[in-house]
Structures are given as structure tokens and as C-alpha cells.
Coordinates of C-alpha atoms in Angstrom, one line a residue:
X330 CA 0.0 0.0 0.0
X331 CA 1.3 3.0 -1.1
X332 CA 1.5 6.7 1.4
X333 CA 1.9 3.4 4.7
X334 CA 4.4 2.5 7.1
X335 CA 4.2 -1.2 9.0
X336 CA 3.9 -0.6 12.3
X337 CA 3.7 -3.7 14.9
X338 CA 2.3 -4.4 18.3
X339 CA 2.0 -7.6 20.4
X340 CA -0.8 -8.9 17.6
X341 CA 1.3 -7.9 14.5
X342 CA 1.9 -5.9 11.4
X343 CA -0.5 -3.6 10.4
X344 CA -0.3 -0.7 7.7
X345 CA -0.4 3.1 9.5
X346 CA -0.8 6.5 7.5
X347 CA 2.3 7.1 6.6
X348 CA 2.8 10.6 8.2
X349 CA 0.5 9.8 11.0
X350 CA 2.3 10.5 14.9
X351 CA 0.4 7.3 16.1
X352 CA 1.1 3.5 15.9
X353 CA -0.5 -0.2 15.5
X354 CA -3.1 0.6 18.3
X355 CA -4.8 3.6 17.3
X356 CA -4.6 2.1 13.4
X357 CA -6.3 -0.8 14.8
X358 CA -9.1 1.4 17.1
X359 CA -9.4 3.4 13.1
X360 CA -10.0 0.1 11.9
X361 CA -12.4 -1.3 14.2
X362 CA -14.3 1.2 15.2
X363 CA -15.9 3.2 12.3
X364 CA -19.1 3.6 14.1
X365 CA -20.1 7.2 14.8
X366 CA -17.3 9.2 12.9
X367 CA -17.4 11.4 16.2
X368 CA -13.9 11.7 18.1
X369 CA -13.6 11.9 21.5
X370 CA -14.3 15.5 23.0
X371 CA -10.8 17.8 22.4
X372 CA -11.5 18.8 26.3
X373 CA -10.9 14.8 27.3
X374 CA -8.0 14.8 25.2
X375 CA -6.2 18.2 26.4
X376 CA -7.0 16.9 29.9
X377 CA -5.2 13.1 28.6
X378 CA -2.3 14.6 27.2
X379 CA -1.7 17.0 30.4
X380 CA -2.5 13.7 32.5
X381 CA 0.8 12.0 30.8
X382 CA 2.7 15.1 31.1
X383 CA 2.3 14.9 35.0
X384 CA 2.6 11.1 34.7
X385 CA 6.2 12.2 33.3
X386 CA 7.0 14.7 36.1
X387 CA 6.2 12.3 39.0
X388 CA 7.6 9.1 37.2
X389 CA 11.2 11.3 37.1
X390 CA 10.9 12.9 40.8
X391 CA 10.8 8.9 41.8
X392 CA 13.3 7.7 39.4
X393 CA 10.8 5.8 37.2
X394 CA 12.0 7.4 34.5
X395 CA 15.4 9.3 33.6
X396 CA 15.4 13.0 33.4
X397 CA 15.5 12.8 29.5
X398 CA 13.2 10.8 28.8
X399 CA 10.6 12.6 31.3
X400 CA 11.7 15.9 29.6
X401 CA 10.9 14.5 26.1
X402 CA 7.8 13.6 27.3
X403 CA 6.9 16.5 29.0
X404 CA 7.8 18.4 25.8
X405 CA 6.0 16.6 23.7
X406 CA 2.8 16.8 25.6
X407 CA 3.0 20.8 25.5
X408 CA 4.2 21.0 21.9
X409 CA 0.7 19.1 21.3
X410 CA -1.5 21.5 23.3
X411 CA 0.1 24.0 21.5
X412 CA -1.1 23.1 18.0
X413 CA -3.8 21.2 16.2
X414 CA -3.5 18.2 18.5
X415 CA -6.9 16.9 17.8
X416 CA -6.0 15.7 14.2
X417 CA -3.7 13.3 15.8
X418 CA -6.7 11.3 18.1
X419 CA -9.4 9.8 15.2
X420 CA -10.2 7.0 17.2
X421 CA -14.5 7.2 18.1
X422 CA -16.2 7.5 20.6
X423 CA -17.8 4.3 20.5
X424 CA -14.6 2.3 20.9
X425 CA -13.6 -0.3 24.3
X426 CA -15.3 0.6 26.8
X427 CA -12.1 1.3 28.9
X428 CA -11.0 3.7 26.7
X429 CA -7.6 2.0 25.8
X430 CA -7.7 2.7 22.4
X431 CA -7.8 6.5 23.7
X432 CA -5.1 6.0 26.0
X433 CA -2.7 4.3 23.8
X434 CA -3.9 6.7 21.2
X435 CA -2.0 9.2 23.4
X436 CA 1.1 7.4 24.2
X437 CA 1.7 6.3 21.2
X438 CA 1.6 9.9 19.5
X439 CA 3.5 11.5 22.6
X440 CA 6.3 8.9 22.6
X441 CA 6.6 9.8 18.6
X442 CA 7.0 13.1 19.4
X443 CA 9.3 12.6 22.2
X444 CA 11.3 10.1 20.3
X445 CA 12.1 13.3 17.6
X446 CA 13.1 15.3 20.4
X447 CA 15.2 13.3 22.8
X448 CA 17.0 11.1 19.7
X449 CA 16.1 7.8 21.0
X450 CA 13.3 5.1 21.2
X451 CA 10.3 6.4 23.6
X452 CA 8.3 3.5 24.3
X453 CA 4.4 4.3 24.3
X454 CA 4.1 1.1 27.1
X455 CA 7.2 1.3 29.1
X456 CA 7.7 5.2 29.2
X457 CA 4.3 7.4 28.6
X458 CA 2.2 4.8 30.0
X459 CA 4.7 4.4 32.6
X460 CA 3.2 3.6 36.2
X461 CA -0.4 3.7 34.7
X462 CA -3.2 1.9 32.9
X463 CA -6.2 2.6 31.3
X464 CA -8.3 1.8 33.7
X465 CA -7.2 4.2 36.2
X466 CA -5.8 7.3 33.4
X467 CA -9.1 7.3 31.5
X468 CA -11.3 7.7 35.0
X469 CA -9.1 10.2 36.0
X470 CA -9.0 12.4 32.6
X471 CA -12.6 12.3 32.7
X472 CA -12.8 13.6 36.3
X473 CA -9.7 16.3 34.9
X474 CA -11.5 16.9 32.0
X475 CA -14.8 17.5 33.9
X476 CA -13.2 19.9 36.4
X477 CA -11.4 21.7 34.0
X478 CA -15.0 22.5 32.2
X479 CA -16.9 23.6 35.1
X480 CA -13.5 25.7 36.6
X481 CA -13.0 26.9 33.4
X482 CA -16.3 27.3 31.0
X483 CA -19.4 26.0 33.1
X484 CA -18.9 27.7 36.4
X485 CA -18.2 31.4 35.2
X486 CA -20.7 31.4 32.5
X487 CA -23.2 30.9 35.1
X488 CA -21.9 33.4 37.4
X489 CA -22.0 35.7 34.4
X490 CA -25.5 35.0 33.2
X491 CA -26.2 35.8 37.6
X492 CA -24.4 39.0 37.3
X493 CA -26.7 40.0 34.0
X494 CA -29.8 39.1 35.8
X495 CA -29.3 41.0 38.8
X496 CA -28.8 44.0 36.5
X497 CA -31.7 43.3 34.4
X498 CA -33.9 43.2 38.2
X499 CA -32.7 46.7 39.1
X500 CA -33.6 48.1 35.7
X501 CA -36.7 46.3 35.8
X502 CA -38.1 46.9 39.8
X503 CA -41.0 49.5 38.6
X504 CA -42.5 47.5 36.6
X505 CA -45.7 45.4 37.8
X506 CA -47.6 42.3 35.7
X507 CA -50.1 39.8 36.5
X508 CA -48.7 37.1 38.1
X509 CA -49.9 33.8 36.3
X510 CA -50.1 30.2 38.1
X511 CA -51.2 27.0 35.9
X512 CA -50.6 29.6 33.4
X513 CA -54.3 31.4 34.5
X514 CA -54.2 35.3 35.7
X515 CA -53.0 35.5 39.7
X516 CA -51.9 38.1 41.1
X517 CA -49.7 40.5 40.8
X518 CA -45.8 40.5 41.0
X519 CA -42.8 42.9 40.1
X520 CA -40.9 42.4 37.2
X521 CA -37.5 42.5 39.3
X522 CA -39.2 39.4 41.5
X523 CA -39.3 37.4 38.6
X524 CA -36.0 37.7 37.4
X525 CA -35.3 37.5 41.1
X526 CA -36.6 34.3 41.1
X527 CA -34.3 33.2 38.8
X528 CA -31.3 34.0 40.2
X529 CA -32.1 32.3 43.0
X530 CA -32.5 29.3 40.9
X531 CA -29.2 30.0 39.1
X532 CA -27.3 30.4 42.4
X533 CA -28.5 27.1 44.3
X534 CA -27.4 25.3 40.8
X535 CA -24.1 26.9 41.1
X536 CA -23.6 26.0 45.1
X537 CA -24.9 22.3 44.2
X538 CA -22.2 22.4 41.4
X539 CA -19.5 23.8 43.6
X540 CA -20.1 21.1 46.2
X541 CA -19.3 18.2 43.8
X542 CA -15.8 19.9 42.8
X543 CA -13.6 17.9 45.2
X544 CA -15.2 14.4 44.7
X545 CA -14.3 15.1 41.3
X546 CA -11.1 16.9 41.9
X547 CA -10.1 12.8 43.5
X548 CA -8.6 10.9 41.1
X549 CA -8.5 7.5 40.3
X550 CA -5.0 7.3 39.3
X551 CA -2.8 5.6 41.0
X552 CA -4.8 2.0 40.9
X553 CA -4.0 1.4 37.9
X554 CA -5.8 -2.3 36.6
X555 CA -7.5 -3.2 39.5
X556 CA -7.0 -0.4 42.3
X557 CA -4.5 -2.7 43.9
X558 CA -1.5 0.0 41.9
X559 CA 0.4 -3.3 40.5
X560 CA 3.7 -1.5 38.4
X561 CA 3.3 2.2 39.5
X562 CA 5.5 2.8 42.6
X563 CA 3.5 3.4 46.0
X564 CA 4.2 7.4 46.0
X565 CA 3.2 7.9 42.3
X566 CA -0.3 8.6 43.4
X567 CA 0.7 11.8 45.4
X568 CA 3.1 12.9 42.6
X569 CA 0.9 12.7 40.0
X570 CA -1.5 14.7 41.6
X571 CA 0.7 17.2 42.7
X572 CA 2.1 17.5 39.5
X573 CA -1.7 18.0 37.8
X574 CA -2.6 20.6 40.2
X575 CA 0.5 22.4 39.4
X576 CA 0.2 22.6 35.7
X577 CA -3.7 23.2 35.6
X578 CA -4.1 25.6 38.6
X579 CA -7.0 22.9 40.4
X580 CA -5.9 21.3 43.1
X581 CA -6.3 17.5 42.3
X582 CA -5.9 15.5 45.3
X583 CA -5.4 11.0 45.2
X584 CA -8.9 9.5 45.6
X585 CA -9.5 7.7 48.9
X586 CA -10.6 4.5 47.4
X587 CA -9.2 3.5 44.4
X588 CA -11.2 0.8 44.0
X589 CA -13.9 2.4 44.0
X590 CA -12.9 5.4 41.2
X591 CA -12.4 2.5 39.1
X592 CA -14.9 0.6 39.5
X593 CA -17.9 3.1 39.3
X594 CA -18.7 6.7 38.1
X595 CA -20.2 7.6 40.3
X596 CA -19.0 11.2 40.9
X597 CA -19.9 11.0 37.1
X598 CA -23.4 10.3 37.3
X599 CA -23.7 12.8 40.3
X600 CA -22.6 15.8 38.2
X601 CA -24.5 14.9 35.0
X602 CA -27.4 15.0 37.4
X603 CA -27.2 18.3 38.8
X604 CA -25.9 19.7 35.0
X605 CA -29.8 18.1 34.2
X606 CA -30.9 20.2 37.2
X607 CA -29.3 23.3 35.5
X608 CA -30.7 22.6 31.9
X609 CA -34.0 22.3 34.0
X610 CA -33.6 25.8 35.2
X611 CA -32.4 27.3 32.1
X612 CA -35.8 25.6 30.1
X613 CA -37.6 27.8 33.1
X614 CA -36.0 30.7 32.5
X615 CA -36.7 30.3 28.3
X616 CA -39.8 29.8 28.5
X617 CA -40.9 32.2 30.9
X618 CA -39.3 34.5 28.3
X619 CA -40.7 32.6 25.6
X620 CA -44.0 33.7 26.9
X621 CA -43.7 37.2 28.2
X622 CA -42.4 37.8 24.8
X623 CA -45.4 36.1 23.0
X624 CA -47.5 38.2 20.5
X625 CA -46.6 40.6 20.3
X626 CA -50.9 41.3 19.4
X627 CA -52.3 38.0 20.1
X628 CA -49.7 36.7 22.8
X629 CA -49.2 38.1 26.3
X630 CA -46.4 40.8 24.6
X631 CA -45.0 41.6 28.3
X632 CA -41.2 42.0 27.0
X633 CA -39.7 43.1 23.3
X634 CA -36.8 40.1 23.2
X635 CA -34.1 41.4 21.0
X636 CA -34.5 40.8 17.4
X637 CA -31.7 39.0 16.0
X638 CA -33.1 37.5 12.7
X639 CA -36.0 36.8 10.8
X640 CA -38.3 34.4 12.0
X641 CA -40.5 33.3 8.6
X642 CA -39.0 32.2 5.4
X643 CA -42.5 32.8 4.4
X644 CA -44.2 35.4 6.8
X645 CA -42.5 38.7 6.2
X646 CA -41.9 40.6 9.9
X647 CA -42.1 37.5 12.1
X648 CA -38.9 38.0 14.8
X649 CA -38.9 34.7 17.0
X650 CA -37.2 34.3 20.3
X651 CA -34.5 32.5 18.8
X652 CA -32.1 32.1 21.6
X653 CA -35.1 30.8 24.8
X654 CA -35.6 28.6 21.7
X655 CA -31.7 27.4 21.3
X656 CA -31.3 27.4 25.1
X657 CA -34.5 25.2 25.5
X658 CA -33.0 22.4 23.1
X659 CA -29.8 22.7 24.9
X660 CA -31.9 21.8 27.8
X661 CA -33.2 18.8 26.3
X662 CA -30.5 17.5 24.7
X663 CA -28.5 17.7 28.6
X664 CA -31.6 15.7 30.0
X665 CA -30.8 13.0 27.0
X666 CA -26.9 13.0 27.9
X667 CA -28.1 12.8 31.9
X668 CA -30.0 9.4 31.1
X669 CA -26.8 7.8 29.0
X670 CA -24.7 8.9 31.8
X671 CA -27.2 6.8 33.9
X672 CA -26.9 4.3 32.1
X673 CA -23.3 3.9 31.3
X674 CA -22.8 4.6 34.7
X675 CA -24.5 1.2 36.1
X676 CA -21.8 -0.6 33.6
X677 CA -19.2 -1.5 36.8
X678 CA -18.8 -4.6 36.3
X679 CA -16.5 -5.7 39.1
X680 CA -13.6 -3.9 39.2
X681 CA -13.7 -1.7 36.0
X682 CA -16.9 0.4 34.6
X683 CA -16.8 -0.2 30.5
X684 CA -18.5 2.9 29.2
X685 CA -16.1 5.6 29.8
X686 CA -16.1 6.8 26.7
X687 CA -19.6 7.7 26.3
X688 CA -19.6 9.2 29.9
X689 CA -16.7 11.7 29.3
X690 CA -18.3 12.5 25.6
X691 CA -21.7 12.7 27.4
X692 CA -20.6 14.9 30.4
X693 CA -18.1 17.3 29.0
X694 CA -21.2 17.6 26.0
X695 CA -23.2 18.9 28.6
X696 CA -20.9 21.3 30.5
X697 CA -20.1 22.8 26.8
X698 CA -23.5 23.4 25.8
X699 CA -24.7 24.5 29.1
X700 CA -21.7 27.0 29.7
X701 CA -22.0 28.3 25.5
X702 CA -26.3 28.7 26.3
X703 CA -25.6 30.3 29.5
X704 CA -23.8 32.9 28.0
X705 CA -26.2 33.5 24.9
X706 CA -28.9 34.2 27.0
X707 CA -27.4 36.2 29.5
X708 CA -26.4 38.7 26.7
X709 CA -28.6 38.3 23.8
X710 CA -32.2 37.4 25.7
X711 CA -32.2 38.9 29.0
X712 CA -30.2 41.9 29.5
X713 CA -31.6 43.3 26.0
X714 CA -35.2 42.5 26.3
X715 CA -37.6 45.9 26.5
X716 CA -40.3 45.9 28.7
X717 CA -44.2 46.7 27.1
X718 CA -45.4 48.8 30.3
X719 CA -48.8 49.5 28.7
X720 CA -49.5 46.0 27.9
X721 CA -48.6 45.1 31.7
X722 CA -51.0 47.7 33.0
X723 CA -54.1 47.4 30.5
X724 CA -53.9 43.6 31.8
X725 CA -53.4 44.3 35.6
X726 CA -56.7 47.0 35.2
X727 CA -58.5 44.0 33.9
X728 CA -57.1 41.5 36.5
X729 CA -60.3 40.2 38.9
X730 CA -57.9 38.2 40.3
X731 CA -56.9 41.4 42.9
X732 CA -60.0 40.9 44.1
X733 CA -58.2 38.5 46.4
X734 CA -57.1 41.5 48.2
X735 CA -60.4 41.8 49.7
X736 CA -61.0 37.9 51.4
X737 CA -60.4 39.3 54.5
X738 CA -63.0 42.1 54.4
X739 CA -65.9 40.7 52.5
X740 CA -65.0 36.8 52.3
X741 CA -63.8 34.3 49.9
X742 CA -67.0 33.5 48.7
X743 CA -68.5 37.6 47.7
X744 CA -65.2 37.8 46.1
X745 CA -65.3 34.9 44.2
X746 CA -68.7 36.3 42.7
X747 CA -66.9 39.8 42.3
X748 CA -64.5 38.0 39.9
X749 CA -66.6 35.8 38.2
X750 CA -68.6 38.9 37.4
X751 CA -65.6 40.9 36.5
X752 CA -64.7 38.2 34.1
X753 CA -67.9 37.8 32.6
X754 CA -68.5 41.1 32.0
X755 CA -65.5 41.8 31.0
X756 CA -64.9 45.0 33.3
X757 CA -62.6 46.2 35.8
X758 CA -62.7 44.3 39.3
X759 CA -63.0 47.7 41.3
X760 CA -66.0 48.9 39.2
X761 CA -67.9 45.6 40.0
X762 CA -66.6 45.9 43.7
X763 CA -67.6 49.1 44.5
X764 CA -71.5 47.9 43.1
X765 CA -71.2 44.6 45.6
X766 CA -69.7 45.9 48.7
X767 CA -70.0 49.1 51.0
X768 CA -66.6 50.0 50.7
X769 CA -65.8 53.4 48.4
X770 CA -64.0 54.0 45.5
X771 CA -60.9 55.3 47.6
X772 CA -61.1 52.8 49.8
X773 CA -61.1 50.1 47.0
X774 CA -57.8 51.8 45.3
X775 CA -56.1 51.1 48.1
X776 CA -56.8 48.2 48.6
X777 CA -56.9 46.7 45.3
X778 CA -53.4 48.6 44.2
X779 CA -51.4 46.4 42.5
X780 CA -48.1 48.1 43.6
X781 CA -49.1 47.1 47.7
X782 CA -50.0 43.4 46.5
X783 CA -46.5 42.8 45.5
X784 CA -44.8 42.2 48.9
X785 CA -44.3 45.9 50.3
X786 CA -44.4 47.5 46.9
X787 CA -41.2 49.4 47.3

């Protein structure tokens, strides 16, 4: 075959792309696995490759490997993250699920690489790999990797989008609408304790988030096959995390059961579900704007969203609420990733879980989406929406749900009647009230002011 090279490995000779940085392994994960055409996530592999550079490091500080060859390594690794690296790692997602092919995908290219620059064999096995195995490096880069997203995308997107709400609430405190439960007129709210409301929301998600950070900051690595550590030497565990921390900034810490990191994801499955309680909170937040924004003549037409493009290939002037819309499907399509993350993670089968791969591709999916939506809506949605102040007050004047206001004084039932007639008649509730009861027009104004219904009013 022309444009090949052999390369071999412990099941023979196979043909590799000639200018390809990888060997037998990855060609035979190409081979075997043309499944999904989807590689693994660039965030798993950044977090791989800095994985093996801190493999190097603490493999050298414990004479595991010489100071050359750890350099080379170490080299290697960063001349990777500094350049297109991700056209060097084809194999799928759908591949072992260990994730070897991924891991040896790694060594194999980084000892190329280091072979160039140190002038001497690099053995993917003996040196990269050196002190690990899959089944402990894979766990661990997808607890890095996972960290890494919510330090470094997820967490201050978040904050951001927060930050953008709390802004919007003080520019938005004077404005009062109807207040709607089962999506029927109640009563009466400010706009600022709306967009309160979510905040709130948005800052539980963000503490729930924050809590799970150091079981996911305790690595696996360490046990390498079983958790027992067979072939890495007893300190390596400590290094390597010390090492980690020192070239991503996150204090990575050795996991206190290494059986147990190896064995399950659970940590996993416990992020994915509170990233599906965030993608819950953001499809509240859409649609609430999805709705206030409705009309804007036959729909509730409470806010102006920003228009960003047309709407209607067909209908000329339609403007839809594109990004509730885009933020909503993100929301969804977390939800989906959440249940495969279930899923995969009930796959510990003894001592190893077997779908890692879709786990990291699922979970780092999720805290890109999330983290990209987050932002969107923060800056295109909510701090740009206009508010319709005369559509909020011609539907509060026609609210008999105020009426409520006056249980107390007259009783549930006379006010029930008030607002049946109110709505039947199709007038305001203080004109009907001031014909059923003996209190006066000023009296009624009062008590029947939207502004005093909304908790204080001030």
C-alpha cells in the first residue's frame, strides 16, 4: 500500500498513514471502530495529554524514568496543546469501553514526538504509560477533563449570566404584571421578583455544582488495573496529583478508594445530574421569556426580546425568540446526555466500569452546551429584552384576580362572585366591587393597588 508504514504491536503488522504521529493501536481502534465518525471531545484529550505530562514529572521525581526521557515527554505533551493536536486522536467514541484505544492513542503519539526530540526510542508502554493503565488514566482524565470544564467554562458562565440578571432586576423593579399560576391570571408581582426568582434558581445550581468539585477533583490514578496500583510505585499517586494541580491551577488531590474510582462513576453520574438540574432551570427561564415575549398582538407581549433575525422564510416581519428557543433544546439534549450517563454509569462490572467513553463524551457535552447557552442568554435574551409597560398595566386594570385583596373584608365566597362577574362582564374588578360591597372607591384603590399586593411595593 502506497503513502503506509508497517507498524507492529503484540498482535502484528498492520499498515499506519504514513505521516501519522500514532502507531498499531490507534490504526487498529481506526479500523475497528468506524461507528459514529465522532472523536472523542478535544477537552478529554487536552486533559489526557496534560495527564501524561504529570505522569512524566512524577515518574522522574521517583526515578521511574530518567530526566530525559521525562523531559521529552513533557515536551512533547505541551508541543501538542500547543497546535492542532486533535488531528492526531481519530479513534471514536464508540470504541472499548475502557477507553484504551484512547489511551494508547495518546502514548503512542506523545512517545513519537518525544522520540524526535530526545533522539532515542520512547516506548508508548514502558515510558508514557509508565506507572499507569487505562483503567485508572481514562477515569481520572474524565474527572480532569470535567473539572477543567466547570472551573474553566461552566462555572463562570453561570456566574455571568447571575451577574446579567441581577442587573436586568434593578432596571426592571418598577414594573408590575399579573402574576400567572397553571398559566391562568393570579396576582400581581414585580418584574425584578421574577428575574429574582431566577437568580435564585441559578445560584443554588451553582452551590450544588460547587459542592461536587472535590469528589471530582479525587482521582482514580494511582490504581492502575484493578486499584490494587500493581507496576506504579507506591508514592506515584501523590506525585501525580501534585504534578496535575501544578500545571492546571486545580488542586487534584489521590482518591480515597481506588477501588472504587475505578470501578464506578459515580462522581460522574452525580454531576450529570445536577448539569440536568441546570438545563431544567435554564428551560424555566426560556420559557418564561418565551411567553412574556409572545404576540406581540395576540400573545401576552409583556417584553420586546431582542430581534436577532427573521423568523419566517414565508411570513415577512415575524422575529422569534431565537435564543429561549436554542437554550431550550440545549436543555433537552442535557436531560438526553443525563440518562446515558445513567446508564453507562451502572456498567461497573467488578472492578472496571466499560463505558467511559460515552460518559466523558456525554458529560463534557453537557458542560459545553450549558456553559456556551448560559452565556447566549445572558447577553442576547435577558439583559436586552424591552419591557411593554402598557401591555402590563391594561392587563393588571383587567385582572379580577386582585379581588383577592379583599377575602379578609368581605370573604372568599363575595369575592369569588366579584370576579366571576368581573370576568364575565369583561370589566374592571373595582368597578364591579364598589356595586357589591360598602366599601368606596378610595377605599377600593387602596386596597386593590397592584403596587401594595407585590410584597411591600417598594
Amino acid at each position: 500500500m502506497s503513502n503506509t508504514r508497517i507498524e507492529r504491536d503484540s498482535m502484528g503488522e498492520l499498515h499506519v498513514p504514513e505521516q501519522a504521529l500514532y502507531g498499531a493501536q490507534t490504526q487498529r481502534a481506526v479500523d475497528n471502530f468506524p461507528i459514529s465518525h465522532q472523536r472523542m471531545p478535544a477537552q478529554f484529550i487536552r486533559a489526557l495529554i496534560l495527564a501524561k505530562a504529570a505522569a512524566a514529572k512524577a515518574n522522574v521525581e521517583l526515578k521511574q524514568l530518567s530526566e530525559s526521557q521525562g523531559k521529552a515527554i513533557v515536551d512533547a505533551a505541551q508541543g501538542l496543546l500547543e497546535g492542532d493536536y486533535m488531528q492526531h486522536f481519530p479513534v471514536d467514541i464508540f470504541q472499548t469501553g475502557s477507553g484504551t484505544s484512547s489511551n494508547m492513542n495518546a502514548n503512542e503519539v506523545i512517545a513519537t514526538l518525544a522520540s524526535r526530540l530526545l533522539g532515542e526510542p520512547v516506548n508508548p508502554n514502558d515510558h508514557v504509560n509508565c506507572g499507569q493503565s487505562s483503567n485508572d488514566i481514562i477515569p481520572t482524565t474524565i474527572h480532569v477533563s470535567a473539572a477543567l470544564g466547570l472551573h474553566e467554562q461552566l462555572l463562570p458562565a453561570l456566574v455571568h449570566l447571575v451577574q446579567v440578571i441581577e442587573r436586568k432586576t434593578v432596571q426592571v423593579h418598577s414594573f408590575i404584571k399579573t402574576g400567572r399560576t397553571h398559566l391562568m391570571d393570579a396576582m400581581p408581582v414585580r418584574m425584578s421578583q421574577v428575574l429574582e426568582g431566577w437568580a435564585q434558581q441559578l445560584k443554588a445550581n451553582i452551590g450544588h455544582l460547587q459542592d461536587l468539585l472535590p469528589s471530582l477533583q479525587s482521582l482514580a490514578q494511582g490504581g492502575t488495573a484493578v486499584g490494587t496500583g500493581i507496576n506504579a510505585h507506591p508514592q506515584f499517586a501523590a506525585g501525580f496529583s501534585r504534578q496535575l494541580s501544578n500545571l492546571t491551577q486545580v488542586q487534584f488531590t489521590p482518591g480515597k478508594n481506588l477501588f472504587a474510582l475505578i470501578g464506578s462513576q459515580d462522581t460522574a453520574v452525580a454531576v450529570s445530574g445536577q448539569l440536568k438540574a441546570i438545563a431544567v432551570t435554564l428551560m424555566k427561564i426560556a420559557n418564561d421569556l418565551r411567553w412574556m415575549n409572545s404576540g406581540p398582538l395576540a400573545g401576552l407581549g409583556e417584553i420586546e426580546l431582542e430581534g436577532l433575525q427573521p423568523g419566517s422564510s414565508i411570513m415577512p416581519g415575524k422575529v422569534n425568540p431565537v435564543i429561549p428557543e436554542a437554550t431550550a433544546m440545549v436543555a433537552a439534549q442535557v436531560i438526553g446526555n443525563d440518562t446515558t450517563i445513567t446508564v453507562a454509569g451502572q456498567s461497573g462490572n467488578f472492578e472496571l466500569n466499560v463505558m467511559l467513553p460515552i460518559i466523558a463524551q456525554n458529560l463534557l457535552s453537557s458542560i459545553e452546551l450549558l456553559a456556551n447557552s448560559s452565556r447566549l442568554l445572558a447577553d442576547k435574551a435577558i439583559a436586552s429584552f424591552k419591557v411593554n409597560e402598557p401591555k402590563l398595566k391594561e392587563a393588571l386594570s383587567r385582572n379580577p384576580i386582585l379581588v383577592t385583596a379583599l377575602n379578609p373584608i368581605i370573604g372568599y365566597q363575595r369575592a369569588a362572585e366579584i370576579a366571576k362577574t368581573a370576568y364575565k362582564q369583561g370589566r374592571p374588578v373595582i368597578d364591579v366591587a364598589l356595586e357589591h360591597t360598602d366599601l368606596s372607591r378610595s377605599q377600593l384603590e387602596i386596597l386593590l393597588d397592584p403596587e401594595k399586593l407585590t410584597a411591600g411595593g417598594v
